[in-house]
XYZ file of C-alpha atoms in Angstrom:
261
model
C -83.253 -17.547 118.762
C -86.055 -20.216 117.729
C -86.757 -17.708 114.756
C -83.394 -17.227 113.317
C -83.039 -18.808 109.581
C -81.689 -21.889 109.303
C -79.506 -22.586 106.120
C -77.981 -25.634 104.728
C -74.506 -24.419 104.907
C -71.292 -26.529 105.019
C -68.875 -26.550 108.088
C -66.702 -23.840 106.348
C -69.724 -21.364 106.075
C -70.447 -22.015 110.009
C -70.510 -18.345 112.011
C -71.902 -17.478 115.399
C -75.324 -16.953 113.754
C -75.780 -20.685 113.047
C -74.254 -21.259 117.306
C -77.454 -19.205 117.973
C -79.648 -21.014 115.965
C -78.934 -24.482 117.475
C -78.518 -23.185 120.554
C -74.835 -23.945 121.492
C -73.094 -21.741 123.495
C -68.962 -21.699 124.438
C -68.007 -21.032 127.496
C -63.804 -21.195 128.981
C -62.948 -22.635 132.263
C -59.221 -22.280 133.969
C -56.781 -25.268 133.641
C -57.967 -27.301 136.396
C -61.523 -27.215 135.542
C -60.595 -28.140 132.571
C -58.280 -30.649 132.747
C -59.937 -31.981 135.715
C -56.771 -32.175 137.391
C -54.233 -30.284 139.492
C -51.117 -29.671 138.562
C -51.270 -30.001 134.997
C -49.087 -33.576 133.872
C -45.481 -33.316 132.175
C -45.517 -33.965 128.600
C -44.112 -36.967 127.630
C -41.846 -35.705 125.206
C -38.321 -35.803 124.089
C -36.563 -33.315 126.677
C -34.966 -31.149 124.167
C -38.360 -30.126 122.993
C -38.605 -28.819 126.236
C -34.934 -27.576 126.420
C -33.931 -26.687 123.061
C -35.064 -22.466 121.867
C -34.429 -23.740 118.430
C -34.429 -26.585 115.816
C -30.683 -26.048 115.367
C -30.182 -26.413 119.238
C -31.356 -29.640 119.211
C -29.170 -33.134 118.722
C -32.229 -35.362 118.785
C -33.455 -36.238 114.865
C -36.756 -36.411 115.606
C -37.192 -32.825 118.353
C -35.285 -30.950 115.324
C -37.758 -32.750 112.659
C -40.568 -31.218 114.974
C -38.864 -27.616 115.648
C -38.643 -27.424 112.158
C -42.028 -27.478 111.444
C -43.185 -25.362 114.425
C -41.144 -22.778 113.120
C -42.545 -23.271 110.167
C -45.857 -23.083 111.294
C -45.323 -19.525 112.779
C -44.834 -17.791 109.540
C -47.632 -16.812 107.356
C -49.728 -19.262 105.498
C -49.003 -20.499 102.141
C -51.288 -20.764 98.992
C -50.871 -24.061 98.365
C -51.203 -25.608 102.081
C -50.736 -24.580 105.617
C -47.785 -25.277 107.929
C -50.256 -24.945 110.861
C -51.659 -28.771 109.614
C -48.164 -30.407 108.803
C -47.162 -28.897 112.715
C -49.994 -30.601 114.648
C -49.695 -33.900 112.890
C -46.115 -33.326 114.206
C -46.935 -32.160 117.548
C -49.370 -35.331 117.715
C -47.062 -37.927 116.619
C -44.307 -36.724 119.262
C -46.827 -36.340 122.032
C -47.909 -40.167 121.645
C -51.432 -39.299 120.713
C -51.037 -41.585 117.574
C -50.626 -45.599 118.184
C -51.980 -48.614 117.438
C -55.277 -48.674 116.463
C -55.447 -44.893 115.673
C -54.478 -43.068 112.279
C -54.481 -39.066 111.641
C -55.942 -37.429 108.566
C -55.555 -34.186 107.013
C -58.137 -32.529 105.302
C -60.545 -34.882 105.620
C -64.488 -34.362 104.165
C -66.768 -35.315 106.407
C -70.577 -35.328 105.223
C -72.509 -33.252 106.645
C -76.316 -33.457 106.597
C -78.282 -30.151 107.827
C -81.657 -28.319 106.603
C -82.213 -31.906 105.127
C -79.244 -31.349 102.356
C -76.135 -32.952 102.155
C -73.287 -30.765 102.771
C -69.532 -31.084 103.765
C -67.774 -30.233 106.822
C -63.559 -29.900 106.396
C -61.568 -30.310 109.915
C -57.941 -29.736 108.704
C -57.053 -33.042 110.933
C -58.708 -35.321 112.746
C -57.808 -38.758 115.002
C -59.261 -41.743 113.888
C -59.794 -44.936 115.895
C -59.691 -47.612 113.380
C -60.943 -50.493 115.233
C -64.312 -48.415 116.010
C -63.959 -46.268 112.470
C -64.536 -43.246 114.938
C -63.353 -39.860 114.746
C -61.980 -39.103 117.831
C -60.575 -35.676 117.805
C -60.843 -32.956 115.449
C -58.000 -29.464 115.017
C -59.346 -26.661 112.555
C -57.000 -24.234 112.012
C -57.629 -20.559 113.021
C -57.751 -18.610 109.115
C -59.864 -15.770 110.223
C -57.371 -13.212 109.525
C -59.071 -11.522 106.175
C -61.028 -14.443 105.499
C -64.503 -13.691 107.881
C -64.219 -17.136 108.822
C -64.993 -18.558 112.536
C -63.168 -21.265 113.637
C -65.148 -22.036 116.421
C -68.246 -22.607 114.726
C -66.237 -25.052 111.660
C -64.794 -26.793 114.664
C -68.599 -27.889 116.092
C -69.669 -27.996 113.105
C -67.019 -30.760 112.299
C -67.942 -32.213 115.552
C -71.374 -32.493 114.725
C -70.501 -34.103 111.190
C -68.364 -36.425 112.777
C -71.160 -37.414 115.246
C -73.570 -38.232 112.020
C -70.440 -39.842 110.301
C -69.306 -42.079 113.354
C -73.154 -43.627 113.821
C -73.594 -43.816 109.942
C -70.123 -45.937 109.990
C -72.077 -47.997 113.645
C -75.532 -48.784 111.803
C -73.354 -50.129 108.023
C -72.259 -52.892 110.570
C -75.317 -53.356 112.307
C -74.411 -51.448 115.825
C -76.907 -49.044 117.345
C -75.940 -44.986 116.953
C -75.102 -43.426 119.800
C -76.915 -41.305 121.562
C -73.971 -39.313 122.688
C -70.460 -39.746 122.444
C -69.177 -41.592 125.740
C -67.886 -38.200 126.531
C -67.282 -35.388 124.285
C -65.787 -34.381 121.264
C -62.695 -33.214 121.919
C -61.718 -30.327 119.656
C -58.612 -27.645 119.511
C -58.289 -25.030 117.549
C -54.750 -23.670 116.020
C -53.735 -20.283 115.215
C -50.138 -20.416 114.372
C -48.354 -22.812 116.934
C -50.812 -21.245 119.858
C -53.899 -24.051 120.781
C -57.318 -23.474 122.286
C -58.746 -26.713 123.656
C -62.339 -27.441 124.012
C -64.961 -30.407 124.745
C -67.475 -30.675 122.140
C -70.901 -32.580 123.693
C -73.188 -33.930 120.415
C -75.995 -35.629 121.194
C -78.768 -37.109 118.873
C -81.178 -34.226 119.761
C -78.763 -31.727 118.446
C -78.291 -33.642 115.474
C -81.790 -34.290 114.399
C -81.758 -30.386 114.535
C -79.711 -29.785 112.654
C -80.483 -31.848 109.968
C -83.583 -30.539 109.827
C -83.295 -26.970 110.630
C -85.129 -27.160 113.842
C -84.106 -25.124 117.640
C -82.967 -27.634 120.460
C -85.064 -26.987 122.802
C -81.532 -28.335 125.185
C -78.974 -25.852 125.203
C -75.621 -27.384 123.969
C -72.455 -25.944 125.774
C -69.123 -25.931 124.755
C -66.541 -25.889 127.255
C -62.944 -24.177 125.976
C -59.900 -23.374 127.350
C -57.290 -21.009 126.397
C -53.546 -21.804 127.961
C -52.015 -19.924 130.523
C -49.180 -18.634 129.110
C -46.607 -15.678 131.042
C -47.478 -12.994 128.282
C -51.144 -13.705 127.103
C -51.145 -10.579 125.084
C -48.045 -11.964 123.090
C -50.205 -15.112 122.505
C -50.683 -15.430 118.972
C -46.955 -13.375 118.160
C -45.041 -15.911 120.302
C -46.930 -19.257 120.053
C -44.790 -22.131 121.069
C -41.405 -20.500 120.637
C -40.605 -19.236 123.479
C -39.180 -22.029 126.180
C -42.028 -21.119 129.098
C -44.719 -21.095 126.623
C -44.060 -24.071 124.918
C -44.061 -25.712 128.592
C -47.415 -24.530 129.579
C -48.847 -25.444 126.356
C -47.566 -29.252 126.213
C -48.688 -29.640 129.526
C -52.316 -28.967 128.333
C -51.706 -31.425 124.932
C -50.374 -33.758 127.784
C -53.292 -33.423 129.974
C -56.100 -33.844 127.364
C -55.061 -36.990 126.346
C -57.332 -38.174 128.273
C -60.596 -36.534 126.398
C -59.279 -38.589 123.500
C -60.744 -42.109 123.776
């Protein structure tokens, strides 16, 4: 893989070839390895999110605001924006992932500097932490379908940006960079209403090879995981509409809360 060509290519252009050539590899785990816990935690959520098969079901203001966009979310994309983004900033507003000192962002350009260029990487949303100035989570949405796009490799690629962008924001205000995030990034991936979750590890090896087109000699792995739902092969069709799905699934948002510090 050392020999591979290494391009200056934004986050969008990212495809398996460029996972290979920084030698990063993905690999899923079941729920509990995952998670790191056994059984998975109850979402703290309204109960008729949990209850109600529709947004018209629901009495609650703010579970019909959010079945409204998941439904939404499942049909096709539009031109001029996707319901996919508008759902998860939703999703993470109900799920009390955003508080005081954190923000969310759509669409947010994150510089990216690789092959010693500047580039751009796009996450469609990301969590920031405004008393560090860190990006602390990062969704790209899943467009694949007739594009040739791979989500997986935007998503580290994003990670990786936000890794150069979180120490550039450290050493403005005279902090050291970090060699590694305390943990990982974490990182989840949206096709439709259906998640994949995964913890991103960036460390300042990886990132000096990047930006200068170089192989890790360390290999950089990627650890994902794909819910559980009752009909997997329905995964993508179904998303969070049905009742059991959308339990399974909030359980996971629920239980990697705690990824996100």
């Amino acid at each position: 893989m050392a020999k591979i060509i290494r391009l200056a290519k934004s986050g969008d252009e990212w495809t398996s070839n460029e996972l290979d050539a920084y030698n990063i590899r993905i690999t899923f785990q079941h729920a509990q390895t995952f998670f790191e816990e056994a059984p998975l935690p109850a979402p703290s959520v309204h109960q008729e999110i949990l209850t109600a098969p529709t947004a018209d079901d629901a009495v609650d203001n703010a579970s019909y605001n959010l079945l409204t966009q998941l439904d939404l979310a499942m049909m096709p994309s539009e031109p001029e924006g996707s319901s996919v983004v508008d759902f998860a900033v939703a999703l993470f507003h109900s799920l009390g992932y955003i508080h005081r000192p954190r923000a969310i962002r759509t669409r947010k350009a994150l510089r990216f500097f690789i092959c010693g260029e500047y580039k751009y990487a796009n996450p469609d949303v990301c969590i920031i932490d405004r008393d560090a100035n860190d990006i602390i989570v990062l969704v790209q949405e899943d467009k694949r379908f007739g594009r040739g796009t791979d989500p997986h490799a935007q998503l580290i690629a994003g990670a990786i940006a936000a890794f150069q962008d979180n120490n550039a924001r450290r050493r403005s205000v005279g902090l050291d960079p970090l060699d590694s995030m305390t943990q990982v990034i974490p990182g989840i991936i949206m096709l439709g209403t259906s998640p994949s979750f995964f913890k991103i590890p960036v460390t300042q090896e990886l990132t000096r090879c990047v930006e200068f087109g170089q192989f890790p000699p360390t290999p950089t792995i990627v650890t994902g995981h794909v819910p559980d739902i009752p009909r997997p092969n329905r995964r993508f069709s179904e998303g969070m509409k049905p009742l059991d799905n959308r339990r399974v699934i909030l359980q996971c948002y629920e239980a990697f809360k705690k990824f996100v510090v």
